PDB file of N, CA, C and O in Angstrom:
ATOM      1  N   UNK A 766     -25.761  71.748  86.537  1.00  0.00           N
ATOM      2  CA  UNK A 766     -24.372  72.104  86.787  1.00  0.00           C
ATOM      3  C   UNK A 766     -23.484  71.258  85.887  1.00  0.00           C
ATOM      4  O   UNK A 766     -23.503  70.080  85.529  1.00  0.00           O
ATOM      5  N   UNK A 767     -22.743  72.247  85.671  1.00  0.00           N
ATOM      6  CA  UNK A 767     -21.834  71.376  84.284  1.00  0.00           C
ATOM      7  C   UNK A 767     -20.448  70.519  84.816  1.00  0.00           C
ATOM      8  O   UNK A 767     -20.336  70.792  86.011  1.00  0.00           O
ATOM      9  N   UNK A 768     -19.600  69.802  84.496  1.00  0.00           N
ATOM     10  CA  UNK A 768     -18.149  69.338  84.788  1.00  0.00           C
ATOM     11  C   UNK A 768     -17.135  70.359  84.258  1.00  0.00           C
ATOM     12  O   UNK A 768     -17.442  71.123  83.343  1.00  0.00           O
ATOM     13  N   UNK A 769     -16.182  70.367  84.711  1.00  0.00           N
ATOM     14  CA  UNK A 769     -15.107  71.280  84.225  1.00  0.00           C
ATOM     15  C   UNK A 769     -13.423  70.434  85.118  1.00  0.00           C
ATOM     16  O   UNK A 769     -13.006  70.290  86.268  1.00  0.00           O
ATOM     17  N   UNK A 770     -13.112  70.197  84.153  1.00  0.00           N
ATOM     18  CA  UNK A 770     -11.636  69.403  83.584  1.00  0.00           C
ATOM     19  C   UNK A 770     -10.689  70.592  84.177  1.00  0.00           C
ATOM     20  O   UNK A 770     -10.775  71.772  83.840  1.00  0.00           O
ATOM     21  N   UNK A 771      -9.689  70.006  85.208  1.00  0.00           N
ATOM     22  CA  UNK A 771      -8.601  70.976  86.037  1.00  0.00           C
ATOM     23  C   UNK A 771      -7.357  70.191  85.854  1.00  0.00           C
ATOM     24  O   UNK A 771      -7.166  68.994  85.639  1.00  0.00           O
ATOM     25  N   UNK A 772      -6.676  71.064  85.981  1.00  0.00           N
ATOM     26  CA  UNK A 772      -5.275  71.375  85.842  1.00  0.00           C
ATOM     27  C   UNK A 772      -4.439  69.755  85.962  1.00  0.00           C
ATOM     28  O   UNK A 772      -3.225  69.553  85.952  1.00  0.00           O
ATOM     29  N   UNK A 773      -5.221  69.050  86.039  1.00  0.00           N
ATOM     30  CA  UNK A 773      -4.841  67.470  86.469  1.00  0.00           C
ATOM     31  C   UNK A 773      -4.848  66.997  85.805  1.00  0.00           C
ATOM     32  O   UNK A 773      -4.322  65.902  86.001  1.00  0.00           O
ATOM     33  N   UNK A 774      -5.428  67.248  84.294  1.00  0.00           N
ATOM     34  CA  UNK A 774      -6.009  66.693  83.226  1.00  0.00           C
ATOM     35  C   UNK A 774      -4.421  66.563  82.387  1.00  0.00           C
ATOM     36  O   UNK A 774      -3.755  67.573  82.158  1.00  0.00           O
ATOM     37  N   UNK A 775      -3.846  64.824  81.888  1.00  0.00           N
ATOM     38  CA  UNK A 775      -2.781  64.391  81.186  1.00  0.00           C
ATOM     39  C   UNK A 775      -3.593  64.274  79.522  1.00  0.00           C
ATOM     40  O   UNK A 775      -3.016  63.652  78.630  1.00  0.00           O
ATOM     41  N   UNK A 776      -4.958  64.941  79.268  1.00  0.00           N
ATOM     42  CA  UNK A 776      -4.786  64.667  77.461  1.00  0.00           C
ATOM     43  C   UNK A 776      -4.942  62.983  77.293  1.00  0.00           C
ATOM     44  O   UNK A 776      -4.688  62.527  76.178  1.00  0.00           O
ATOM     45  N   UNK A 777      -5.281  62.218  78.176  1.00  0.00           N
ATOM     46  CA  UNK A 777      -5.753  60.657  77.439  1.00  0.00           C
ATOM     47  C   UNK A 777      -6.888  60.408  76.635  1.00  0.00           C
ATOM     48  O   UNK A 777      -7.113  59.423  75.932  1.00  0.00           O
ATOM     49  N   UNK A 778      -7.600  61.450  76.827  1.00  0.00           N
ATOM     50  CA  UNK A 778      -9.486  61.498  75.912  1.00  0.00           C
ATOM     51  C   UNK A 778     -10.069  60.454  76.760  1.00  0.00           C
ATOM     52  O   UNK A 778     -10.630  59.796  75.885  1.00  0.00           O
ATOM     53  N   UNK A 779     -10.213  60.111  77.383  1.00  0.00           N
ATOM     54  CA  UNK A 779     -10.428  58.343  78.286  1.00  0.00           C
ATOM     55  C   UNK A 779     -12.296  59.366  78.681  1.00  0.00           C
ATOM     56  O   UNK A 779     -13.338  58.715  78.598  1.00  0.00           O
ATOM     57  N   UNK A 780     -12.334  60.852  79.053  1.00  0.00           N
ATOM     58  CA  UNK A 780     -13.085  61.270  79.156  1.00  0.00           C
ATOM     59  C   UNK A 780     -14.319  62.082  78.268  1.00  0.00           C
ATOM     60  O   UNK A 780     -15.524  62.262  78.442  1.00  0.00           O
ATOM     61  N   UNK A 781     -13.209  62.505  77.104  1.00  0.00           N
ATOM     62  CA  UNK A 781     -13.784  62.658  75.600  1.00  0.00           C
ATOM     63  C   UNK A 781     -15.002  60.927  75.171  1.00  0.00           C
ATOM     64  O   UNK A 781     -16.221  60.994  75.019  1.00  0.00           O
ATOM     65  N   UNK A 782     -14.391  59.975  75.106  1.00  0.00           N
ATOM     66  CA  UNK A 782     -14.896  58.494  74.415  1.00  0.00           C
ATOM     67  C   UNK A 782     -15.998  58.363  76.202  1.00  0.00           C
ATOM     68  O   UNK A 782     -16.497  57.242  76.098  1.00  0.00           O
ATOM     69  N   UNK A 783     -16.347  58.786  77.167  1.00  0.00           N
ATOM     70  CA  UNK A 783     -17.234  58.430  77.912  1.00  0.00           C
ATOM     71  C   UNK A 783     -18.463  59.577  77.514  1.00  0.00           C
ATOM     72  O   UNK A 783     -19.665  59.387  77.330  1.00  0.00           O
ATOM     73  N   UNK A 784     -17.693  60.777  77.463  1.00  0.00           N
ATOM     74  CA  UNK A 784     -19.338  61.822  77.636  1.00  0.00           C
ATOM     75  C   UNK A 784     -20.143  61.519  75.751  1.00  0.00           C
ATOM     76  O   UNK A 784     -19.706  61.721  74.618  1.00  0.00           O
ATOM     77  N   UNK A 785     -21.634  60.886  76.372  1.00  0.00           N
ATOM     78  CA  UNK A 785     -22.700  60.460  75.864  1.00  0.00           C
ATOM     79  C   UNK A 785     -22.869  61.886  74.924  1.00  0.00           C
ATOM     80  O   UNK A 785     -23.322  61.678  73.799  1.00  0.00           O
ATOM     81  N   UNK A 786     -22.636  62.939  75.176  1.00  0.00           N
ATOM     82  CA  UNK A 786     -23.569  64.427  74.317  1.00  0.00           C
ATOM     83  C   UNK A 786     -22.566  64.736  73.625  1.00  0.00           C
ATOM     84  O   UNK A 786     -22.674  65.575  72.732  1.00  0.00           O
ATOM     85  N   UNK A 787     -21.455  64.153  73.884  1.00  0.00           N
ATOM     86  CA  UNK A 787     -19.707  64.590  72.814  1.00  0.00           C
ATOM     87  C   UNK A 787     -19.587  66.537  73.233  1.00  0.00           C
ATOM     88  O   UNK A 787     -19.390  67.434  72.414  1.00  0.00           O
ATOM     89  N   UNK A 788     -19.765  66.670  74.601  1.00  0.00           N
ATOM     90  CA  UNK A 788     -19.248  67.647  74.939  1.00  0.00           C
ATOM     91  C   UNK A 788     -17.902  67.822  75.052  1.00  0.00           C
ATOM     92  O   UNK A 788     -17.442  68.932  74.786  1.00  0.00           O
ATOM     93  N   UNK A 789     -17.134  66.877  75.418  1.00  0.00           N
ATOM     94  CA  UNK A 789     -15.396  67.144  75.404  1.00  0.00           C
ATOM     95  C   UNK A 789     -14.969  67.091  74.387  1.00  0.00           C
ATOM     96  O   UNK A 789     -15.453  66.154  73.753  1.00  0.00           O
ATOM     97  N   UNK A 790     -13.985  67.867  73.656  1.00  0.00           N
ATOM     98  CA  UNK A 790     -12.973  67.802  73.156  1.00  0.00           C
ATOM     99  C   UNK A 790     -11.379  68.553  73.314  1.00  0.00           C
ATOM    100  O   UNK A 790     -11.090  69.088  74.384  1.00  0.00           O
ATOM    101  N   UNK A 791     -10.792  68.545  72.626  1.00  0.00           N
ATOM    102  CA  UNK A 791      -9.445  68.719  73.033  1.00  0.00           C
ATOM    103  C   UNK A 791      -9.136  70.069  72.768  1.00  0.00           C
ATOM    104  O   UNK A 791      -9.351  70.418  71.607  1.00  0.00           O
ATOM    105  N   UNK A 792      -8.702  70.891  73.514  1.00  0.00           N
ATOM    106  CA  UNK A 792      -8.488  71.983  73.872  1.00  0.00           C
ATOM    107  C   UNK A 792      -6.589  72.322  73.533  1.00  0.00           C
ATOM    108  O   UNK A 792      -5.748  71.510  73.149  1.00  0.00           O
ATOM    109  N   UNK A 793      -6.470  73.332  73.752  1.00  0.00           N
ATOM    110  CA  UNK A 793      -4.748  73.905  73.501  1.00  0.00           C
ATOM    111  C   UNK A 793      -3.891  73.122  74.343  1.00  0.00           C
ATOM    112  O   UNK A 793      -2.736  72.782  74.086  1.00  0.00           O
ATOM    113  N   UNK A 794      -4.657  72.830  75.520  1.00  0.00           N
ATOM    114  CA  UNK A 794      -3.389  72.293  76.975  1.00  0.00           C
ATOM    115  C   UNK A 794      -3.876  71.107  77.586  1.00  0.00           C
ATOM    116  O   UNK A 794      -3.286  70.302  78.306  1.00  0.00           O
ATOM    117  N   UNK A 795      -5.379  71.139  77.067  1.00  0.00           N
ATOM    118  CA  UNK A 795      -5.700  69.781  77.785  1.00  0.00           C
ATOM    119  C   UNK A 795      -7.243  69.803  77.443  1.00  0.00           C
ATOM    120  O   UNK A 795      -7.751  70.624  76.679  1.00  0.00           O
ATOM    121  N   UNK A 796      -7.671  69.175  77.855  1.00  0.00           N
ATOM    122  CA  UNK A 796      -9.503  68.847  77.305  1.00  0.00           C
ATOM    123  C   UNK A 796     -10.594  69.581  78.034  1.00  0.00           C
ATOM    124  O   UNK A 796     -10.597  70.002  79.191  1.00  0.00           O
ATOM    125  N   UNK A 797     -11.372  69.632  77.252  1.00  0.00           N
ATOM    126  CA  UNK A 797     -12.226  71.131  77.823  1.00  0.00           C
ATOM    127  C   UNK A 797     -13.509  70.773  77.565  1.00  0.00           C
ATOM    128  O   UNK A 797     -13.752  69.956  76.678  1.00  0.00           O
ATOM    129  N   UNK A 798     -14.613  71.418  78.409  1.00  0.00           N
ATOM    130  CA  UNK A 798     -16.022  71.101  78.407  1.00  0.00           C
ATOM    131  C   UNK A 798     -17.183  71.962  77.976  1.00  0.00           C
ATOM    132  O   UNK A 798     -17.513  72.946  78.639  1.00  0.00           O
ATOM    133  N   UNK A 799     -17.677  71.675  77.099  1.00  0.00           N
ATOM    134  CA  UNK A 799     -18.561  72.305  76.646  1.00  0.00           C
ATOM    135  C   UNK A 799     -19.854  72.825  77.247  1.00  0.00           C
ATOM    136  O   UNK A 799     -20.934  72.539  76.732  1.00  0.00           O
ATOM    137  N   UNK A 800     -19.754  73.627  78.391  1.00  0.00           N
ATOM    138  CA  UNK A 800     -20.778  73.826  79.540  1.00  0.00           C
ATOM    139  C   UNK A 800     -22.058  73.579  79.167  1.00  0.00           C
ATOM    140  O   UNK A 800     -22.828  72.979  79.918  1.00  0.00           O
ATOM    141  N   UNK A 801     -22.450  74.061  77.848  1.00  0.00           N
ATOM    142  CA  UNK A 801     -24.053  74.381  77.459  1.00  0.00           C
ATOM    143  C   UNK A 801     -24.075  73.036  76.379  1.00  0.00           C
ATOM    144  O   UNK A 801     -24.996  72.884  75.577  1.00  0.00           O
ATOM    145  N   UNK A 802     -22.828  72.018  76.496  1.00  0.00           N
ATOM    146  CA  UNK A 802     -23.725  70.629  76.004  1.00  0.00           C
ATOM    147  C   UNK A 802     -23.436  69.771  77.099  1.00  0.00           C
ATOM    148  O   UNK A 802     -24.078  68.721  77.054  1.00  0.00           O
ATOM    149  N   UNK A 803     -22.916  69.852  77.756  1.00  0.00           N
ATOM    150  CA  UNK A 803     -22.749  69.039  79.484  1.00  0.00           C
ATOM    151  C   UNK A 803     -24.329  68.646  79.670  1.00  0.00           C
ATOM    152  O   UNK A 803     -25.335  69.354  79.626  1.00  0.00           O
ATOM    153  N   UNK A 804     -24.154  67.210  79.902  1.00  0.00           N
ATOM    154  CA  UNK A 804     -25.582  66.650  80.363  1.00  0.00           C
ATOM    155  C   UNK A 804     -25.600  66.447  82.017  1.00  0.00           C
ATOM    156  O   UNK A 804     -26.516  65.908  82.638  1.00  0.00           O
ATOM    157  N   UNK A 805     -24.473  66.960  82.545  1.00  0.00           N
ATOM    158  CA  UNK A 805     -24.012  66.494  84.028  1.00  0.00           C
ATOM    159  C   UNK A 805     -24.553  65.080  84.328  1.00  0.00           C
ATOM    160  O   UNK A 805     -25.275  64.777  85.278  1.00  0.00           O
ATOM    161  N   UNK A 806     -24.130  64.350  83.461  1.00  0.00           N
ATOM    162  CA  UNK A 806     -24.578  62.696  84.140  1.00  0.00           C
ATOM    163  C   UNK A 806     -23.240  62.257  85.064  1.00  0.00           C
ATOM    164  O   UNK A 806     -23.303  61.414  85.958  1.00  0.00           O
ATOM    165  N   UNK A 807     -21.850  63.085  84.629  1.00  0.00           N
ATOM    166  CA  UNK A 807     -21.116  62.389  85.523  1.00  0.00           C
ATOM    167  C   UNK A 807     -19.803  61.075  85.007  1.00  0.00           C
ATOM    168  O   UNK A 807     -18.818  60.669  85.624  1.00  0.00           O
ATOM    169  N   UNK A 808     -20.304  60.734  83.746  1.00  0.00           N
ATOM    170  CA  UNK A 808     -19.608  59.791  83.280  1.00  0.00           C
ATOM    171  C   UNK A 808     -18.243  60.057  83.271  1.00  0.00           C
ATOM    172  O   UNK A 808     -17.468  59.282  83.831  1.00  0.00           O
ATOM    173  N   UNK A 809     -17.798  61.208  82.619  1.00  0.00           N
ATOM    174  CA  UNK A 809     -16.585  61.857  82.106  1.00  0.00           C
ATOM    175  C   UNK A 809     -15.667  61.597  83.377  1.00  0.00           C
ATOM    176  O   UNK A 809     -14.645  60.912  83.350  1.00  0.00           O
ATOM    177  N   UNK A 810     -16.309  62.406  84.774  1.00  0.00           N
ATOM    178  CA  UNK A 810     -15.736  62.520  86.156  1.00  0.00           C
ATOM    179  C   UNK A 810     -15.514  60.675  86.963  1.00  0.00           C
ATOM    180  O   UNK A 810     -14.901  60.377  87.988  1.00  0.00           O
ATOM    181  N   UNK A 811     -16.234  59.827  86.057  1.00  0.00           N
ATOM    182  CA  UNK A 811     -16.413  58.646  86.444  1.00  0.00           C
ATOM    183  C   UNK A 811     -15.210  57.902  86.637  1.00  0.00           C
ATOM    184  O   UNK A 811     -14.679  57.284  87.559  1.00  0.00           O
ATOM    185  N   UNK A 812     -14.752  58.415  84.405  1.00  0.00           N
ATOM    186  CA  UNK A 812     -13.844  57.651  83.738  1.00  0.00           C
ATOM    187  C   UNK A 812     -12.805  58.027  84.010  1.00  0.00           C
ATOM    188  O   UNK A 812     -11.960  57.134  84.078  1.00  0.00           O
ATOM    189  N   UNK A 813     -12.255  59.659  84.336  1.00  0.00           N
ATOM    190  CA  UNK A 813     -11.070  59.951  84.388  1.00  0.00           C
ATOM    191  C   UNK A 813      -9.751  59.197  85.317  1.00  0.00           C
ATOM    192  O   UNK A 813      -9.720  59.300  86.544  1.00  0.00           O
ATOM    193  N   UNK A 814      -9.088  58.721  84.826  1.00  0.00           N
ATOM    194  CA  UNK A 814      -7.800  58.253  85.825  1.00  0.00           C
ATOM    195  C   UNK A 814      -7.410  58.852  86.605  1.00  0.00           C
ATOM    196  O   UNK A 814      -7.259  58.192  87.634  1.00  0.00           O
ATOM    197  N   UNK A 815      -6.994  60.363  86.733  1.00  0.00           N
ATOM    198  CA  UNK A 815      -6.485  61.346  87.803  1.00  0.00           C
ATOM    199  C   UNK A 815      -7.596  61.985  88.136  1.00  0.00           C
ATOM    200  O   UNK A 815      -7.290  63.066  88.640  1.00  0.00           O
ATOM    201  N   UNK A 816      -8.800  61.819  88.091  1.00  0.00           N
ATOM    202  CA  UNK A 816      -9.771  62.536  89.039  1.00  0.00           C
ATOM    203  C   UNK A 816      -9.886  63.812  88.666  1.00  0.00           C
ATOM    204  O   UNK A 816     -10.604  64.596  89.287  1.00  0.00           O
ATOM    205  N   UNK A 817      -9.117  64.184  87.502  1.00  0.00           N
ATOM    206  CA  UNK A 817      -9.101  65.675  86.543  1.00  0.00           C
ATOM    207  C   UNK A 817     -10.669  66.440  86.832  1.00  0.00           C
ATOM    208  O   UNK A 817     -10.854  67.546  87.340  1.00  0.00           O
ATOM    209  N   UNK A 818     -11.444  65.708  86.457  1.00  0.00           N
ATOM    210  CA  UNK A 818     -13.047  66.618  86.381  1.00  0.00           C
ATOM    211  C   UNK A 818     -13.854  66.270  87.437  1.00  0.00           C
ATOM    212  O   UNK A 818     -14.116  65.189  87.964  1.00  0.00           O
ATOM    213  N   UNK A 819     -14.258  67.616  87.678  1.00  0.00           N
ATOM    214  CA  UNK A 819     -15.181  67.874  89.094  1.00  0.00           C
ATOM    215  C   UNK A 819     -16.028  68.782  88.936  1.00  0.00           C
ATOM    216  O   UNK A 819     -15.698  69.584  88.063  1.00  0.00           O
ATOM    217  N   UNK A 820     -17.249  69.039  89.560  1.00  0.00           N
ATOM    218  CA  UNK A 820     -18.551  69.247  89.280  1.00  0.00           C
ATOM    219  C   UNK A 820     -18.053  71.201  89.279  1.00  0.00           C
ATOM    220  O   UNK A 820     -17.627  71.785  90.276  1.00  0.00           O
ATOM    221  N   UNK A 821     -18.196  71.623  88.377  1.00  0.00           N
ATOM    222  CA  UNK A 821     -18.171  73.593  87.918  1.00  0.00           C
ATOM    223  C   UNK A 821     -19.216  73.765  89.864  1.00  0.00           C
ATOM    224  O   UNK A 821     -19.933  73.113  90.623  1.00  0.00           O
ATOM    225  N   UNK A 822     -18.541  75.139  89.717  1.00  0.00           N
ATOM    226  CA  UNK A 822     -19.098  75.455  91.053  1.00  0.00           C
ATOM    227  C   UNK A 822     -19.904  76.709  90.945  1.00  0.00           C
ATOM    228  O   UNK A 822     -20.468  77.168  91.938  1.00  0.00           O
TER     229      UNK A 822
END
């Protein structure tokens, strides 16, 4: 199961510089996840300050 970055997400990359597979990058409105390189370790959801990313359902 992959992470996926919501509507909470302020654009700091704080979650881009944690994910290990360089699945995030920056998107039109805010940062976005690359489902099929998501390693779901979790880091990204670790680092975020506003709690932006939560486990895709």
């Amino acid at each position: 199961m992959a992470y996926k970055i919501t509507s909470a997400c302020v654009s700091c990359g704080a979650c881009a510089d944690a994910c290990p597979a360089g699945a995030i990058s920056q998107g039109d409105d805010s940062y976005i996840i690359d489902a099929s390189a998501c390693l779901d370790c979790g880091s990204c959801s670790d680092t975020c300050p506003n709690g932006a990313i939560v486990p895709a359902e």
